[in-house]
Amino acid sequence: MAASPPAELSGQTESGGAQSPLRAFLRTEIGSSALLLVAAFVAIIWANADLAGYESFWHSELFFQFGTHRLSLPLREWVNSGLMTLFFFVLGMEARREFDMGELRDRKRLALPLAAGVSGMAVPICVYLAFNAGQPSAHGWGTAMSTDTAFALGTLAVLGRRMPQGLRVFILTIAVVDDFLALGVIAVFYSSGIAWTPLFLALAIFGTAVAARLLHVRRGFVYVLLAAAAWIALLRSGVDPVVIGLAMGLLPYAAPASRSNLEHASGLFRLFREQPTPEMARSVRAGLAFALAPNERLQRLYHPWTSYVIVPLFALANAGISIDASLLSQAAASPVALGIFFGLLIGKPLGILGASAIATRLSRGRIQPPAGWGAVAVGGALSSAGFTVSLLIAARAFYGPELEEAKAGVLTALAASFVVSWTVTGVITLLPHHARLRALVGKAEAIVDLAVPVDPARDHIRGPASAPVTVVEYGDYECVYCGRAEAVIRDLLGSFTDVRYVWRHLPLKDVHVHAQLAAEAAEASASQGFYWQMHDMLMTHQGSLQLPDLRQYAARVGMDVERFEQDVEERAGATHVAEDVESADLSGVAGTPTFFINGLRHHGAYDIDSLSAAVRAARQRTQVDKWRSGTDSKE
């Protein structure tokens, strides 16, 4: 039996299902963006109290000696080029997961955020150059082009349930495109003189890492050593070494845990139970690690460090400026500060909205934003928050007073982006109901993950048959996580009168010896019209699912016990259970409980708040679709 799940129903299933890294990423960014702001304020206070001390500290040399080889960098450079490499590594893994498992697995959905990302960088550059044309400061154009992923997603999370999930994925994809191009810009335009031999060496080392990935090498230390060697080679070449972080982050694949790998891990654990030796313990650990995709394991390991340590530390090292009347007057008239401020605050939204509108129009509606145009406008405003990459480039493009002015432009644009996005969101909430839904939801079709649609003729349905929202759960009657989720489902059905609930069987026979029998007993009850009564009995008494217990439950609910026993002994419900299991396999379900809401797989926590938010989003989409079909029929 598995250990009891955490009280908050974090999404762990008894057979290896896990909380979506995308959802965890977005929730973590709330805290990360708050820490980022706190660290920036601390840096500003520190710099204003003792600017010389602030600069002296971050210019302190830190070196490592390896025999006759010495690697020495200022503290600020260790943060900007060293620790930030790990930040971009995590961002690369997030992009890879979206490509492998998220909405971008439908490659057609990549075209619009790609166009919006490119345009969202090009337009701010043009705005910046309009302020700095013909001046030496024009070479700092890269400072105005990038979105801070942590702050944008953190602010979006603060906006809460008012924004659709599609907008989060849209912003994340734009941010990934943004960072890819920005790192390319840093490597080409803001690196020192290129030393070609170390650069080719770095490329060869990265090629070795790609080959190791293709050969399914799973030893983490191999990739750590290769990444460290490539980082040093890039540093020696003059190319900013943070590039290797994003490149390495794209290597770990993402995939749901397969049934065969999970069953193998269960078998290893049983062997360990019989023979608890150190050798068998190592085999169990290796089997458990193999069952999960490396992308997920690495994100869980490194993401908290990047969110709660590295990004705030970067802000502390780079955001410090001495604010006085002189700086404010200089910034107000500085083409550098004005170019950055207006490039981010106006250029970013114009670039993203303009490219999205043009792509939609040129494709005649075949390409659509994953959210409504009002939500896209909010996303454009959020994307004008430049911080991390903007300060990275500013530190390479400017010196002295111009650097201070550039930092002032970046920080004021950051604050203004929050105000503008909050204002646009407030305006949307004031719209009439249908107009608000159209502004938020949009016209893009949702991805359907449920391979076998709900069939009222065979599926067990609780709630209105014609309800616009359908929640499908694949469950196991002996799974303690399913027992915890049952209370949430009852609350959900009590809160929403327009939701129907479907239970499909997925008995995990390798870990639950009575799960198959319980599932077939439920189907035997269905033949007498007592399915849900027996379902409730089984979920209430998960620890007592042997045949005598089942007979007792059948009697309690008022069934013909003799007929029930005969159906169970003849395994009359085995075919139905097998069909459910097959449909689970087709939908990529390996653990319980797994939920689908209107055909879309629900990742992450299955507490009442998370499921309610998913139900509300599905309801909004059905309302918009219904309104649109009614409008089309009138036309």
mmCIF file of C-alpha atoms in Angstrom, residues 284-447:
data_model
loop_
_atom_site.group_PDB
_atom_site.id
_atom_site.type_symbol
_atom_site.label_atom_id
_atom_site.label_comp_id
_atom_site.label_asym_id
_atom_site.label_seq_id
_atom_site.Cartn_x
_atom_site.Cartn_y
_atom_site.Cartn_z
ATOM 1 C CA VAL A 284 14.811 0.130 -6.605
ATOM 2 C CA ARG A 285 16.104 3.709 -6.717
ATOM 3 C CA ALA A 286 17.250 3.258 -10.291
ATOM 4 C CA GLY A 287 13.901 1.726 -11.276
ATOM 5 C CA LEU A 288 11.939 4.530 -9.672
ATOM 6 C CA ALA A 289 14.099 7.141 -11.382
ATOM 7 C CA PHE A 290 13.751 5.382 -14.735
ATOM 8 C CA ALA A 291 9.952 5.397 -14.420
ATOM 9 C CA LEU A 292 9.894 9.205 -14.485
ATOM 10 C CA ALA A 293 11.061 11.307 -17.419
ATOM 11 C CA PRO A 294 14.328 13.164 -16.672
ATOM 12 C CA ASN A 295 12.660 16.485 -17.499
ATOM 13 C CA GLU A 296 10.295 16.180 -14.565
ATOM 14 C CA ARG A 297 12.909 14.943 -12.104
ATOM 15 C CA LEU A 298 15.353 17.721 -12.990
ATOM 16 C CA GLN A 299 12.713 20.442 -12.822
ATOM 17 C CA ARG A 300 11.658 19.353 -9.361
ATOM 18 C CA LEU A 301 15.303 19.417 -8.309
ATOM 19 C CA TYR A 302 16.421 22.749 -9.771
ATOM 20 C CA HIS A 303 13.354 24.923 -10.177
ATOM 21 C CA PRO A 304 13.027 25.955 -6.509
ATOM 22 C CA TRP A 305 16.684 27.005 -6.519
ATOM 23 C CA THR A 306 16.287 29.180 -9.595
ATOM 24 C CA SER A 307 13.018 30.710 -8.415
ATOM 25 C CA TYR A 308 13.866 31.372 -4.798
ATOM 26 C CA VAL A 309 17.638 31.843 -4.846
ATOM 27 C CA ILE A 310 19.174 32.577 -8.233
ATOM 28 C CA VAL A 311 16.677 35.093 -9.669
ATOM 29 C CA PRO A 312 16.468 37.137 -6.435
ATOM 30 C CA LEU A 313 20.269 37.007 -6.135
ATOM 31 C CA PHE A 314 20.536 38.284 -9.708
ATOM 32 C CA ALA A 315 18.225 41.190 -8.801
ATOM 33 C CA LEU A 316 20.315 41.952 -5.722
ATOM 34 C CA ALA A 317 23.498 42.038 -7.804
ATOM 35 C CA ASN A 318 22.175 44.151 -10.676
ATOM 36 C CA ALA A 319 19.280 46.371 -9.613
ATOM 37 C CA GLY A 320 21.225 48.670 -7.306
ATOM 38 C CA ILE A 321 21.192 52.274 -8.493
ATOM 39 C CA SER A 322 21.652 55.462 -6.537
ATOM 40 C CA ILE A 323 18.395 57.357 -6.959
ATOM 41 C CA ASP A 324 18.579 61.101 -6.539
ATOM 42 C CA ALA A 325 17.214 64.217 -8.217
ATOM 43 C CA SER A 326 20.120 64.229 -10.631
ATOM 44 C CA LEU A 327 19.488 60.683 -11.849
ATOM 45 C CA LEU A 328 15.740 61.289 -12.170
ATOM 46 C CA SER A 329 16.258 64.425 -14.232
ATOM 47 C CA GLN A 330 18.867 62.697 -16.379
ATOM 48 C CA ALA A 331 16.632 59.651 -16.909
ATOM 49 C CA ALA A 332 13.647 61.833 -17.831
ATOM 50 C CA ALA A 333 15.688 63.373 -20.642
ATOM 51 C CA SER A 334 17.898 60.364 -21.419
ATOM 52 C CA PRO A 335 17.344 58.697 -24.796
ATOM 53 C CA VAL A 336 18.616 55.479 -23.207
ATOM 54 C CA ALA A 337 16.059 55.459 -20.370
ATOM 55 C CA LEU A 338 13.221 56.725 -22.579
ATOM 56 C CA GLY A 339 14.033 54.267 -25.354
ATOM 57 C CA ILE A 340 14.018 51.349 -22.927
ATOM 58 C CA PHE A 341 10.886 52.504 -21.110
ATOM 59 C CA PHE A 342 8.751 53.143 -24.197
ATOM 60 C CA GLY A 343 10.306 50.248 -26.098
ATOM 61 C CA LEU A 344 9.158 47.844 -23.391
ATOM 62 C CA LEU A 345 5.902 49.478 -22.336
ATOM 63 C CA ILE A 346 4.572 50.348 -25.816
ATOM 64 C CA GLY A 347 6.697 48.359 -28.260
ATOM 65 C CA LYS A 348 6.168 44.989 -26.580
ATOM 66 C CA PRO A 349 2.328 45.049 -26.514
ATOM 67 C CA LEU A 350 2.166 46.509 -30.030
ATOM 68 C CA GLY A 351 4.510 43.857 -31.381
ATOM 69 C CA ILE A 352 2.667 40.955 -29.759
ATOM 70 C CA LEU A 353 -0.858 42.151 -30.516
ATOM 71 C CA GLY A 354 0.056 43.272 -34.029
ATOM 72 C CA ALA A 355 1.730 40.004 -34.994
ATOM 73 C CA SER A 356 -1.136 37.974 -33.505
ATOM 74 C CA ALA A 357 -3.728 40.002 -35.420
ATOM 75 C CA ILE A 358 -1.813 39.802 -38.695
ATOM 76 C CA ALA A 359 -1.230 36.040 -38.352
ATOM 77 C CA THR A 360 -4.928 35.475 -37.611
ATOM 78 C CA ARG A 361 -6.026 37.605 -40.545
ATOM 79 C CA LEU A 362 -3.553 36.152 -43.067
ATOM 80 C CA SER A 363 -4.511 32.606 -42.077
ATOM 81 C CA ARG A 364 -8.219 33.518 -42.374
ATOM 82 C CA GLY A 365 -8.834 32.404 -38.835
ATOM 83 C CA ARG A 366 -7.031 29.061 -39.059
ATOM 84 C CA ILE A 367 -4.434 30.386 -36.625
ATOM 85 C CA GLN A 368 -5.973 31.778 -33.455
ATOM 86 C CA PRO A 369 -4.566 32.967 -30.136
ATOM 87 C CA PRO A 370 -5.174 30.447 -27.336
ATOM 88 C CA ALA A 371 -7.113 33.145 -25.482
ATOM 89 C CA GLY A 372 -9.411 36.061 -26.345
ATOM 90 C CA TRP A 373 -8.068 39.365 -27.592
ATOM 91 C CA GLY A 374 -8.630 41.016 -24.236
ATOM 92 C CA ALA A 375 -6.507 38.359 -22.571
ATOM 93 C CA VAL A 376 -3.868 38.732 -25.287
ATOM 94 C CA ALA A 377 -3.792 42.468 -24.536
ATOM 95 C CA VAL A 378 -3.134 41.620 -20.880
ATOM 96 C CA GLY A 379 -0.390 39.264 -22.010
ATOM 97 C CA GLY A 380 1.159 42.023 -24.104
ATOM 98 C CA ALA A 381 1.171 44.342 -21.096
ATOM 99 C CA LEU A 382 2.718 41.649 -18.907
ATOM 100 C CA SER A 383 5.384 40.973 -21.530
ATOM 101 C CA SER A 384 6.557 44.566 -21.233
ATOM 102 C CA ALA A 385 8.109 43.618 -17.898
ATOM 103 C CA GLY A 386 11.798 43.526 -18.727
ATOM 104 C CA PHE A 387 14.269 42.691 -15.995
ATOM 105 C CA THR A 388 16.538 39.652 -16.110
ATOM 106 C CA VAL A 389 17.800 39.661 -19.702
ATOM 107 C CA SER A 390 17.423 43.447 -19.999
ATOM 108 C CA LEU A 391 19.812 43.968 -17.098
ATOM 109 C CA LEU A 392 22.146 41.282 -18.453
ATOM 110 C CA ILE A 393 22.437 43.165 -21.736
ATOM 111 C CA ALA A 394 22.563 46.582 -20.059
ATOM 112 C CA ALA A 395 25.561 45.463 -18.000
ATOM 113 C CA ARG A 396 27.348 44.554 -21.250
ATOM 114 C CA ALA A 397 26.233 47.514 -23.352
ATOM 115 C CA PHE A 398 26.618 50.463 -20.979
ATOM 116 C CA TYR A 399 28.985 51.858 -18.393
ATOM 117 C CA GLY A 400 28.838 54.641 -15.837
ATOM 118 C CA PRO A 401 25.903 57.078 -16.008
ATOM 119 C CA GLU A 402 24.361 55.389 -19.061
ATOM 120 C CA LEU A 403 24.182 52.095 -17.156
ATOM 121 C CA GLU A 404 22.376 53.825 -14.298
ATOM 122 C CA GLU A 405 19.933 55.407 -16.765
ATOM 123 C CA ALA A 406 19.354 52.036 -18.438
ATOM 124 C CA LYS A 407 18.595 50.436 -15.075
ATOM 125 C CA ALA A 408 16.155 53.258 -14.308
ATOM 126 C CA GLY A 409 14.367 52.649 -17.609
ATOM 127 C CA VAL A 410 14.133 48.904 -16.968
ATOM 128 C CA LEU A 411 12.827 49.287 -13.406
ATOM 129 C CA THR A 412 10.218 51.927 -14.265
ATOM 130 C CA ALA A 413 8.975 49.801 -17.186
ATOM 131 C CA LEU A 414 8.714 46.843 -14.796
ATOM 132 C CA ALA A 415 6.510 48.811 -12.408
ATOM 133 C CA ALA A 416 4.441 50.317 -15.229
ATOM 134 C CA SER A 417 3.787 46.892 -16.786
ATOM 135 C CA PHE A 418 2.127 45.739 -13.569
ATOM 136 C CA VAL A 419 -0.071 48.834 -13.417
ATOM 137 C CA VAL A 420 -1.100 48.584 -17.086
ATOM 138 C CA SER A 421 -1.854 44.850 -16.968
ATOM 139 C CA TRP A 422 -3.903 45.280 -13.785
ATOM 140 C CA THR A 423 -5.820 48.164 -15.383
ATOM 141 C CA VAL A 424 -6.587 46.227 -18.577
ATOM 142 C CA THR A 425 -7.752 43.270 -16.490
ATOM 143 C CA GLY A 426 -10.039 45.554 -14.501
ATOM 144 C CA VAL A 427 -11.558 46.988 -17.665
ATOM 145 C CA ILE A 428 -12.268 43.474 -18.977
ATOM 146 C CA THR A 429 -14.062 42.512 -15.755
ATOM 147 C CA LEU A 430 -16.409 45.485 -16.221
ATOM 148 C CA LEU A 431 -17.626 44.238 -19.619
ATOM 149 C CA PRO A 432 -21.032 42.538 -19.989
ATOM 150 C CA HIS A 433 -20.953 38.789 -19.457
ATOM 151 C CA HIS A 434 -20.826 37.630 -23.108
ATOM 152 C CA ALA A 435 -18.389 40.368 -24.099
ATOM 153 C CA ARG A 436 -16.146 39.455 -21.185
ATOM 154 C CA LEU A 437 -16.162 35.781 -22.165
ATOM 155 C CA ARG A 438 -15.286 36.623 -25.772
ATOM 156 C CA ALA A 439 -12.456 38.871 -24.560
ATOM 157 C CA LEU A 440 -11.024 36.144 -22.341
ATOM 158 C CA VAL A 441 -11.655 32.805 -24.048
ATOM 159 C CA GLY A 442 -11.186 33.408 -27.771
ATOM 160 C CA LYS A 443 -11.863 31.077 -30.681
ATOM 161 C CA ALA A 444 -9.000 28.590 -30.626
ATOM 162 C CA GLU A 445 -10.109 24.969 -30.348
ATOM 163 C CA ALA A 446 -9.048 23.120 -27.221
ATOM 164 C CA ILE A 447 -6.830 20.058 -27.469
#
